[in-house]
PDB file of C-alpha atoms in Angstrom:
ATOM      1  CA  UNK S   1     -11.496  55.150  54.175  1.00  0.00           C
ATOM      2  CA  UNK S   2     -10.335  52.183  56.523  1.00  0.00           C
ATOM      3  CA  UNK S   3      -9.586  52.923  60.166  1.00  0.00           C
ATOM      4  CA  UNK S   4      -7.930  50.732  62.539  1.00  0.00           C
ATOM      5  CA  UNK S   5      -9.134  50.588  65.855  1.00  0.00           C
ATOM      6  CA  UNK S   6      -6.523  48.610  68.340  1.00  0.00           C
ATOM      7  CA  UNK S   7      -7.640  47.492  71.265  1.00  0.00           C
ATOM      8  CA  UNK S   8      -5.015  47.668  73.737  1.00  0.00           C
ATOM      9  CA  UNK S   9      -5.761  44.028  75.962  1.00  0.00           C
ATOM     10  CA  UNK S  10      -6.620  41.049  74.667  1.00  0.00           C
ATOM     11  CA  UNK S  11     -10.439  40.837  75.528  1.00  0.00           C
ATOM     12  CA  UNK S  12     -12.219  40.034  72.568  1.00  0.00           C
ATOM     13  CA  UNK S  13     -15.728  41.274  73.416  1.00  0.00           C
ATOM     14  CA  UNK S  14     -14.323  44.612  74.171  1.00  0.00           C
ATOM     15  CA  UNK S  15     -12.661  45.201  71.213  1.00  0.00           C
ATOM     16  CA  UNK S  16     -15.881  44.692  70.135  1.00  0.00           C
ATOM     17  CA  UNK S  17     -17.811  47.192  71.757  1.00  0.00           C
ATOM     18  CA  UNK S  18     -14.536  49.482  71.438  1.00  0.00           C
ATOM     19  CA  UNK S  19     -15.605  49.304  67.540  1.00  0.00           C
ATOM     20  CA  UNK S  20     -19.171  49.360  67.694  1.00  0.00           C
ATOM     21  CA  UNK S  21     -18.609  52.667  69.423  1.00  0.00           C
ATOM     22  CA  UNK S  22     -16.271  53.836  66.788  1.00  0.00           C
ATOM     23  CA  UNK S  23     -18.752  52.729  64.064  1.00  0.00           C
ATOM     24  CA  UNK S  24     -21.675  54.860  65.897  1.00  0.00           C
ATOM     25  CA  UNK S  25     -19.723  58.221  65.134  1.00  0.00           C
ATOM     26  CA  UNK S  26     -17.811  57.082  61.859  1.00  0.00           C
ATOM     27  CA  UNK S  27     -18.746  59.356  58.850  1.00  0.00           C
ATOM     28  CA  UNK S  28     -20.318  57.222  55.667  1.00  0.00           C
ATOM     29  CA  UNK S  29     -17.788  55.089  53.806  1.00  0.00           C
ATOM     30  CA  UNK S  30     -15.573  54.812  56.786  1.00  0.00           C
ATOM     31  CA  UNK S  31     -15.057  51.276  57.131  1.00  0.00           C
ATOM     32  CA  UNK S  32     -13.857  50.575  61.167  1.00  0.00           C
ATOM     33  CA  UNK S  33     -12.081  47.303  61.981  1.00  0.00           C
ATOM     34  CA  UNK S  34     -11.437  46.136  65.044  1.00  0.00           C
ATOM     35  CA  UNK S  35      -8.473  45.117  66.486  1.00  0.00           C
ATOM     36  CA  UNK S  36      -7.323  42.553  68.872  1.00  0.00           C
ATOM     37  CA  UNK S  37      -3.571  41.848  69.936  1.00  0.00           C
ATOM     38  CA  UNK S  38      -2.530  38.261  69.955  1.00  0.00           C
ATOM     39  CA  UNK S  39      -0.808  38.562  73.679  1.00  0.00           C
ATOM     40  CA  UNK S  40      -0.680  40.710  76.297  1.00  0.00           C
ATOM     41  CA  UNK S  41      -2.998  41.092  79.369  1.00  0.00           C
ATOM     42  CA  UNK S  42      -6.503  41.082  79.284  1.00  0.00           C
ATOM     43  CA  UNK S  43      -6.995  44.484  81.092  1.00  0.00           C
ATOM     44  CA  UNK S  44      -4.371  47.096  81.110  1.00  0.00           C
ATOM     45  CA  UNK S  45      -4.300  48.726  84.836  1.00  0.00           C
ATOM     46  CA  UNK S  46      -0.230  49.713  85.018  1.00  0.00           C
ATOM     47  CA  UNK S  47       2.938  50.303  84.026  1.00  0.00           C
ATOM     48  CA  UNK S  48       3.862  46.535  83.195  1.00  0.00           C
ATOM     49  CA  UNK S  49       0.529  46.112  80.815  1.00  0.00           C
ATOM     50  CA  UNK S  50       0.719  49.308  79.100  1.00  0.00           C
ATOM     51  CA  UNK S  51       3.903  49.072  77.995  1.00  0.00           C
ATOM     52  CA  UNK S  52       3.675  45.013  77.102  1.00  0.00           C
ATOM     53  CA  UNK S  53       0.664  46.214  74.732  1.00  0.00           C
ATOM     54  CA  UNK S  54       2.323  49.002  73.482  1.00  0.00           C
ATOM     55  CA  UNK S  55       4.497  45.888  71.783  1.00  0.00           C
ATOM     56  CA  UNK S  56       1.136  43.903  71.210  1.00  0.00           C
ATOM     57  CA  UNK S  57       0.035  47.003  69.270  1.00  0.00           C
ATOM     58  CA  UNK S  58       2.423  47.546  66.798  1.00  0.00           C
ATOM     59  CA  UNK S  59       3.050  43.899  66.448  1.00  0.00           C
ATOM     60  CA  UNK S  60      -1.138  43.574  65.401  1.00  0.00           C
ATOM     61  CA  UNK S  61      -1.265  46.584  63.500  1.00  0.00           C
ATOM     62  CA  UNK S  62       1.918  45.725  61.632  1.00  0.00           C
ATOM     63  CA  UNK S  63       0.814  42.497  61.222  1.00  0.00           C
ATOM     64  CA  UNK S  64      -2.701  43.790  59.570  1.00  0.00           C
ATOM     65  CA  UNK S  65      -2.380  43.143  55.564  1.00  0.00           C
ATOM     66  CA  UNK S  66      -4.815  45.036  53.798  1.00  0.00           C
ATOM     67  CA  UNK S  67      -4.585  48.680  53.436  1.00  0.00           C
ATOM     68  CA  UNK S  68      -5.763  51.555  55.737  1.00  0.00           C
ATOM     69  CA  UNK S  69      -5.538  55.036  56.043  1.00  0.00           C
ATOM     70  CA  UNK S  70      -5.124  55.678  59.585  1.00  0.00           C
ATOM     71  CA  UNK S  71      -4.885  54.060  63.071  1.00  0.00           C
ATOM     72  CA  UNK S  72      -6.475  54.685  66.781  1.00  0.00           C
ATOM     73  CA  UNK S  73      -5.345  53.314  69.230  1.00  0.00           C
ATOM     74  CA  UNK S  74      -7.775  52.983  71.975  1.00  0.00           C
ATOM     75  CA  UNK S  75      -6.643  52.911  75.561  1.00  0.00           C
ATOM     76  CA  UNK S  76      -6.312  55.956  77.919  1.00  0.00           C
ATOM     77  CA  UNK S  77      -3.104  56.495  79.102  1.00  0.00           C
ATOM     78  CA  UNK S  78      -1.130  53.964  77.601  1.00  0.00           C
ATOM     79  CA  UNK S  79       1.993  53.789  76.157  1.00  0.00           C
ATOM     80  CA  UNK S  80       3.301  53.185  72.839  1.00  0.00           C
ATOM     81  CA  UNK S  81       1.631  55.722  70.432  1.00  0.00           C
ATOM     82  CA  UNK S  82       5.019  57.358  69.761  1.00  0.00           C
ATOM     83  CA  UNK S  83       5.936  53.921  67.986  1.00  0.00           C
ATOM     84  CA  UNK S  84       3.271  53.582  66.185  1.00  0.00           C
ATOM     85  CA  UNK S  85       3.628  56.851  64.657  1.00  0.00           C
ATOM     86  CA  UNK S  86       7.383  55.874  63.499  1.00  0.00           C
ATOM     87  CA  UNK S  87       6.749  52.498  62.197  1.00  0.00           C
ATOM     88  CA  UNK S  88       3.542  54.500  59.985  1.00  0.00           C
ATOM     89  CA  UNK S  89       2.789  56.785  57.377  1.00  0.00           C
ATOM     90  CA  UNK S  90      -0.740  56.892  58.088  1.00  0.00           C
ATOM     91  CA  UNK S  91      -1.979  58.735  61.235  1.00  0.00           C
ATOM     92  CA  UNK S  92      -1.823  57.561  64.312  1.00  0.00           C
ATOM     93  CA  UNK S  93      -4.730  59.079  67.245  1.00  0.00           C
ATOM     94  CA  UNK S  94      -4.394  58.139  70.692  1.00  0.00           C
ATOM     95  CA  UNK S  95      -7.653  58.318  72.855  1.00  0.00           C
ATOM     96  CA  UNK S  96      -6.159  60.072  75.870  1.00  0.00           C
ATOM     97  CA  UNK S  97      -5.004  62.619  73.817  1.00  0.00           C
ATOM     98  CA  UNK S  98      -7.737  63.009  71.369  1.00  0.00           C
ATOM     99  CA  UNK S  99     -10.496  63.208  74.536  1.00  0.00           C
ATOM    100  CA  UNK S 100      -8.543  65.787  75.952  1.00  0.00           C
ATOM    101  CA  UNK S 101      -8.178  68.017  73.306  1.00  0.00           C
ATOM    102  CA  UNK S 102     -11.482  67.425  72.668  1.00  0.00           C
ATOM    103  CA  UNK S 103     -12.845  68.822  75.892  1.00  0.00           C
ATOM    104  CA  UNK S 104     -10.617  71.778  75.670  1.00  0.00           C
ATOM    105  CA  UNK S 105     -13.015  73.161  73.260  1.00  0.00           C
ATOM    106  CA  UNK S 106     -16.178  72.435  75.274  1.00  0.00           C
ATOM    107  CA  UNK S 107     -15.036  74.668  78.744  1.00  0.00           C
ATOM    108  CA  UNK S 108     -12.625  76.200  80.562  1.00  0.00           C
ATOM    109  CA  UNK S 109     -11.062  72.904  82.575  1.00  0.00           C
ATOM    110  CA  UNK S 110     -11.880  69.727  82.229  1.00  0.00           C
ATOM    111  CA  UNK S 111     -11.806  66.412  84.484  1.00  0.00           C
ATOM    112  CA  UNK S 112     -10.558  62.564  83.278  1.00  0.00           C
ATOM    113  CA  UNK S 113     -12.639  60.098  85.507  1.00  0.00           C
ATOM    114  CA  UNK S 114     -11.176  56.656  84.577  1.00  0.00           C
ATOM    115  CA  UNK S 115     -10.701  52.951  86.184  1.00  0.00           C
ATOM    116  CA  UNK S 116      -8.755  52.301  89.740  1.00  0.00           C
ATOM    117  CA  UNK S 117      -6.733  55.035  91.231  1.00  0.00           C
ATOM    118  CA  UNK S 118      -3.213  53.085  90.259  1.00  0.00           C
ATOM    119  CA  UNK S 119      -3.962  54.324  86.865  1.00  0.00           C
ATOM    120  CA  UNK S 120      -4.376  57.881  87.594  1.00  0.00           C
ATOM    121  CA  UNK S 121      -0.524  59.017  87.655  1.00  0.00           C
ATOM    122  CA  UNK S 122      -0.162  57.076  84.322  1.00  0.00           C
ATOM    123  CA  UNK S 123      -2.683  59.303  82.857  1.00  0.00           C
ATOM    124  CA  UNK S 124      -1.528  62.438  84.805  1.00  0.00           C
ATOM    125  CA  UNK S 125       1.750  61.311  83.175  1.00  0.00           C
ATOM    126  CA  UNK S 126       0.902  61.017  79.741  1.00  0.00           C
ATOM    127  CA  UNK S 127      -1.273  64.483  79.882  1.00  0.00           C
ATOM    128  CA  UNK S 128       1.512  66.128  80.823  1.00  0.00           C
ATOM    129  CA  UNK S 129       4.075  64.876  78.339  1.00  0.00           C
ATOM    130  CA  UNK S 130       1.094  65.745  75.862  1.00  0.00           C
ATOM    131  CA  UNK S 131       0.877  69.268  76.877  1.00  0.00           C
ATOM    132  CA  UNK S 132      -2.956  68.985  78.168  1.00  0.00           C
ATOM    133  CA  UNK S 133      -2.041  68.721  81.579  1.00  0.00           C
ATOM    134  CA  UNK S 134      -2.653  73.007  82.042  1.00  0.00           C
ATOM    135  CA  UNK S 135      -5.988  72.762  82.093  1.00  0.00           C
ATOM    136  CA  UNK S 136      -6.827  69.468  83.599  1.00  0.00           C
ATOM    137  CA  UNK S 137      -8.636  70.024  86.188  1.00  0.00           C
ATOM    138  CA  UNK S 138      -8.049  66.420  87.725  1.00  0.00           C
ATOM    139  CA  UNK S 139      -8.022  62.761  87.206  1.00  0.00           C
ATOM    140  CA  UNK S 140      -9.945  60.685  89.163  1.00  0.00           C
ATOM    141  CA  UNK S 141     -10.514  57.572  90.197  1.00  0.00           C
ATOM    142  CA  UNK S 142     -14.240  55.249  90.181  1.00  0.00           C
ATOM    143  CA  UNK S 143     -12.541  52.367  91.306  1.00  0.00           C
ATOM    144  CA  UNK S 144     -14.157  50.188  88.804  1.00  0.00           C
ATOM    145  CA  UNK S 145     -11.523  47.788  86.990  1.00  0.00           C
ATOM    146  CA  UNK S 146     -11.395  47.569  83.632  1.00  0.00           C
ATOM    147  CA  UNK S 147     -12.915  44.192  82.808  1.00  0.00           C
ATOM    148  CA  UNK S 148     -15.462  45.276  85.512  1.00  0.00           C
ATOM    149  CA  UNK S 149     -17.204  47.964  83.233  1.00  0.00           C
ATOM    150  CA  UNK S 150     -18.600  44.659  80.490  1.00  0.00           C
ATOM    151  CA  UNK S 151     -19.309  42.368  83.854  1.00  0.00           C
ATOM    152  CA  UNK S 152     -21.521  45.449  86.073  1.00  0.00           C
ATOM    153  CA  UNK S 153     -22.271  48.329  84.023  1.00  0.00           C
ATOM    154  CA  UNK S 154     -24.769  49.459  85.575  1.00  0.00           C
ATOM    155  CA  UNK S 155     -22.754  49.556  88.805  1.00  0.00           C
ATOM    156  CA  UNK S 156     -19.949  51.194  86.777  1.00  0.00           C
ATOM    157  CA  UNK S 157     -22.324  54.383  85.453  1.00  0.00           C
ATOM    158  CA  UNK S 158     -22.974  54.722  89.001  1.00  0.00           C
ATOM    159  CA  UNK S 159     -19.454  54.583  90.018  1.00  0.00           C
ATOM    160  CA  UNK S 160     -18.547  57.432  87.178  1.00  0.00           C
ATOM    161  CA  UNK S 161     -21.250  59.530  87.628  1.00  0.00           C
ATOM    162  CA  UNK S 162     -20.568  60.091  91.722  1.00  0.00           C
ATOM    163  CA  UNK S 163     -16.940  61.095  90.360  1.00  0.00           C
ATOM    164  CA  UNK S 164     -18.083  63.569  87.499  1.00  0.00           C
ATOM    165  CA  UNK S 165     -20.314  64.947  90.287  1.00  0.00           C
ATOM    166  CA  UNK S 166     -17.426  65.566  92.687  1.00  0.00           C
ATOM    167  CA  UNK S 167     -15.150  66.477  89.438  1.00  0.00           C
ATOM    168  CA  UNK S 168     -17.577  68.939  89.106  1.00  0.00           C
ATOM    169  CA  UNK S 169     -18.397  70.931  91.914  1.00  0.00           C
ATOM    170  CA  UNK S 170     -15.091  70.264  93.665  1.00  0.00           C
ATOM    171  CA  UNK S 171     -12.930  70.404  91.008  1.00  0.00           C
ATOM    172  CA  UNK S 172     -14.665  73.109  88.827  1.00  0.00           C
ATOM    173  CA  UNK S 173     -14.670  70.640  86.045  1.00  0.00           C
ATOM    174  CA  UNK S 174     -16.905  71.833  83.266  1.00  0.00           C
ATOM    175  CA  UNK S 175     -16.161  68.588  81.037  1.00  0.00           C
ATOM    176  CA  UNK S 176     -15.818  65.301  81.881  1.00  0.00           C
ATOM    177  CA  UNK S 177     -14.058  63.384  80.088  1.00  0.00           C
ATOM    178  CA  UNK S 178     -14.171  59.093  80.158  1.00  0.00           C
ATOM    179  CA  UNK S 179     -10.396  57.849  80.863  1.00  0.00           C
ATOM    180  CA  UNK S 180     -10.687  54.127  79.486  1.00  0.00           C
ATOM    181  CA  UNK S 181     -11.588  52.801  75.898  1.00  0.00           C
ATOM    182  CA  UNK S 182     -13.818  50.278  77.689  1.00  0.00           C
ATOM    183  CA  UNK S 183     -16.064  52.945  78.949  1.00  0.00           C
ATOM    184  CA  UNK S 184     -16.930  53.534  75.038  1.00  0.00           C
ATOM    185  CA  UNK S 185     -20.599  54.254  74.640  1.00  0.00           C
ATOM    186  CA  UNK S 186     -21.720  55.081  78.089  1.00  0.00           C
ATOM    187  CA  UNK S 187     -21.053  59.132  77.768  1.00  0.00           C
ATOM    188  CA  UNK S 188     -24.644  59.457  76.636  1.00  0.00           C
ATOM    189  CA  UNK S 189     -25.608  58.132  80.225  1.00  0.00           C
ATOM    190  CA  UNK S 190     -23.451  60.257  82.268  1.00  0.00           C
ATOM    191  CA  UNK S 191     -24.187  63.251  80.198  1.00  0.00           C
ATOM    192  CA  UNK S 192     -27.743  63.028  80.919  1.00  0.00           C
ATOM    193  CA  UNK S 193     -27.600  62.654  84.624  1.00  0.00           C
ATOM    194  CA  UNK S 194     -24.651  65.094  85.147  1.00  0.00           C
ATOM    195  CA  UNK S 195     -25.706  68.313  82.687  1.00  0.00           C
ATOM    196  CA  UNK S 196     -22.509  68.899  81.359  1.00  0.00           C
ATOM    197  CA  UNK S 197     -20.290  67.553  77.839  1.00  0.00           C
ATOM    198  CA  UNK S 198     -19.051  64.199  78.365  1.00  0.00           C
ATOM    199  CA  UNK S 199     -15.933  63.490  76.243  1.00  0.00           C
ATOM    200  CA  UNK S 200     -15.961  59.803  74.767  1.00  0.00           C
ATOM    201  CA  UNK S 201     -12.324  59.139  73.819  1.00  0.00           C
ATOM    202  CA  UNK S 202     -13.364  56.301  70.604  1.00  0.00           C
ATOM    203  CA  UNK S 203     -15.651  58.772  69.405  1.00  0.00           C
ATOM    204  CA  UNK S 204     -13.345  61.806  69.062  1.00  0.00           C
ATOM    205  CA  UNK S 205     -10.168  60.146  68.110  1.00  0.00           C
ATOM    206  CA  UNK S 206     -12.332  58.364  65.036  1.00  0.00           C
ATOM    207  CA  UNK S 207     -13.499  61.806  63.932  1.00  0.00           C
ATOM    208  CA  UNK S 208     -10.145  63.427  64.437  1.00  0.00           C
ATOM    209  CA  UNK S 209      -8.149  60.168  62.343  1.00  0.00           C
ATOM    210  CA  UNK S 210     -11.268  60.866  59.408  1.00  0.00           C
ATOM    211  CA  UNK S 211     -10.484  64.748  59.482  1.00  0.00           C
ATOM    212  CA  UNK S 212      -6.826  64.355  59.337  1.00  0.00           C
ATOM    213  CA  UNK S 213      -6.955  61.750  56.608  1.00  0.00           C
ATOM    214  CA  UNK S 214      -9.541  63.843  54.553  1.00  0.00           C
ATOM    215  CA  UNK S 215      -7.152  66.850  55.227  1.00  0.00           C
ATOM    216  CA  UNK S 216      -4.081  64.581  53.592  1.00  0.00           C
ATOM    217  CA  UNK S 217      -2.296  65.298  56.515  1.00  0.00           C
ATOM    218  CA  UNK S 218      -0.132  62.827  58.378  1.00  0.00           C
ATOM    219  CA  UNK S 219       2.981  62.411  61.181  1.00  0.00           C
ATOM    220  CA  UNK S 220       5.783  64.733  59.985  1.00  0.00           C
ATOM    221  CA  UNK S 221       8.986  62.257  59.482  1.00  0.00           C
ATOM    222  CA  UNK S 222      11.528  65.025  59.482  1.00  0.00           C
ATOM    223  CA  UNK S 223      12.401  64.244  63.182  1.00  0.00           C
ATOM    224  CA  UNK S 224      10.781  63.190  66.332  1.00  0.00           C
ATOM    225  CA  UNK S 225       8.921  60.341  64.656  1.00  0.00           C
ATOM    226  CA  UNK S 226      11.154  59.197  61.551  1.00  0.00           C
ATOM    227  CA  UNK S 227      11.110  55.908  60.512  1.00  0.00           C
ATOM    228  CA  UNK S 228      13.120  53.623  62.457  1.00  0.00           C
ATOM    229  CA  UNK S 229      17.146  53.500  61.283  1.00  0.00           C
ATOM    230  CA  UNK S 230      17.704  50.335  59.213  1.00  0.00           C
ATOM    231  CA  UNK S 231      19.867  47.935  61.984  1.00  0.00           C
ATOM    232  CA  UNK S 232      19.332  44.747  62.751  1.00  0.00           C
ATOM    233  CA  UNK S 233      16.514  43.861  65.392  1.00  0.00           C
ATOM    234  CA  UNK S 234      16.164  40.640  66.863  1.00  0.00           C
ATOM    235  CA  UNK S 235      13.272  38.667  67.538  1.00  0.00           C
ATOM    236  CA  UNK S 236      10.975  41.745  65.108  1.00  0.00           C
ATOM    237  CA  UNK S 237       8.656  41.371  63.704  1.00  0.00           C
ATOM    238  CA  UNK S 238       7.153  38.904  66.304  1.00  0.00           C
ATOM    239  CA  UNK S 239       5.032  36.635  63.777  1.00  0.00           C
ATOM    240  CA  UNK S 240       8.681  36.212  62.275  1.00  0.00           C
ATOM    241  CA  UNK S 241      10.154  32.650  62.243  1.00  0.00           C
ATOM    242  CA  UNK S 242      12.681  32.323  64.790  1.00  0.00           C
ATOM    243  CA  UNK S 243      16.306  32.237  62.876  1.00  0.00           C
ATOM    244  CA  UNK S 244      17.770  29.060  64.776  1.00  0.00           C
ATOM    245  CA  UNK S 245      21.031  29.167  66.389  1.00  0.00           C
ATOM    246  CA  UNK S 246      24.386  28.476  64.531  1.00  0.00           C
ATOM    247  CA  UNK S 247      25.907  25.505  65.802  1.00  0.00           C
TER     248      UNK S 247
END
């Protein structure tokens, strides 16, 4: 079994650990590669990034040659999972929405503590148009950026515990789950020092893409998330020669 992982920014070296984290949790003979989009913004903090890397996305993974059975994409909150899931016949498992209803079986509520505080009506956003918004018990904020969690990580587990703390005895959290792909391999930390579950998105939407591909199962094409119509679409796919102009 081959699983894509896409990052969703352009940082190599956290695609990187993205994987690595994937690989730590992958079953045997799951093979895990990587992905890294040839444009886009390094670190995806609003509503202009997410939805340039939703493009970036399905341009890479479109772009990828060799066969695979299914696809994660790995950034919380972002956009573009919908097109993925038309353009495919393999599935397709967001990390926002594999986290959350991951932590739904863990406790009663659960709390997202992610990046900067811009981010958290994007994720509020997408949680509701999941359906996992009802018991959410917030989103919060540790006011690390994104590229900030490689450069000061210890300073970042700091920053996310004294969240999960507050998520939990102010919010009545009883999960915590970690609302960025770059936070990928630091809920063994936070579980430790805060005593309850700590959702890793990587983690469960790898085991959730291995289950649903050793289940057969796949995106139904009967409606919502048919293949495209055949028209004609200019300027797809990207890595496409330009057709020049007719004089």
């Amino acid at each position: 079994m081959r699983i894509l992982v896409a990052n969703v920014n352009t940082t190599s070296s956290m695609t990187d650990s993205i994987a690595a984290s994937a690989r730590s949790v992958a079953a045997p003979g799951t093979e895990i590669v990587g992905i890294t989009p040839r444009f886009g913004a390094d670190s995806c903090e609003g509503n202009f990034e997410s939805y340039l890397a939703a493009i970036a996305v399905m341009d890479a993974v479109t772009s990828y040659t060799e066969p695979f059975d299914a696809v994660v994409q790995a950034g919380y909150g972002e956009h573009g999972r919908e097109g993925l899931q038309e353009l495919l016949d393999v599935p397709v498992v967001d990390i926002t929405e594999a986290a959350a209803s991951t932590a739904m079986f863990l406790g009663h509520k659960y709390s997202v503590v992610t990046t900067l505080d811009r981010t958290v009506p994007l994720i509020e956003d997408r949680l509701k148009l999941a359906g996992l918004d009802a018991r959410c018990a917030s989103v919060r904020a540790s006011g690390m950026a994104v590229l900030e969690l490689e450069e000061e990580p210890e300073r970042a587990v700091e920053a996310i515990i004294n969240q999960t703390m507050l998520a939990v005895t102010q919010d009545k959290a009883e999960v915590i789950v970690l609302g960025c792909g770059g936070m990928a391999g630091l809920d063994e930390q936070i579980r430790q020092r805060a005593g309850v579950p700590v959702v890793d998105g990587v983690a469960s939407a790898v085991t959730i893409a291995e289950s649903l591909v050793r289940m057969r199962l796949s995106t139904s094409k009967v409606r919502t998330f048919a293949a495209p119509r055949p028209k004609t679409v200019i300027g797809w796919p990207l890595n496409k020669p330009a057709v020049p102009a007719q004089p």
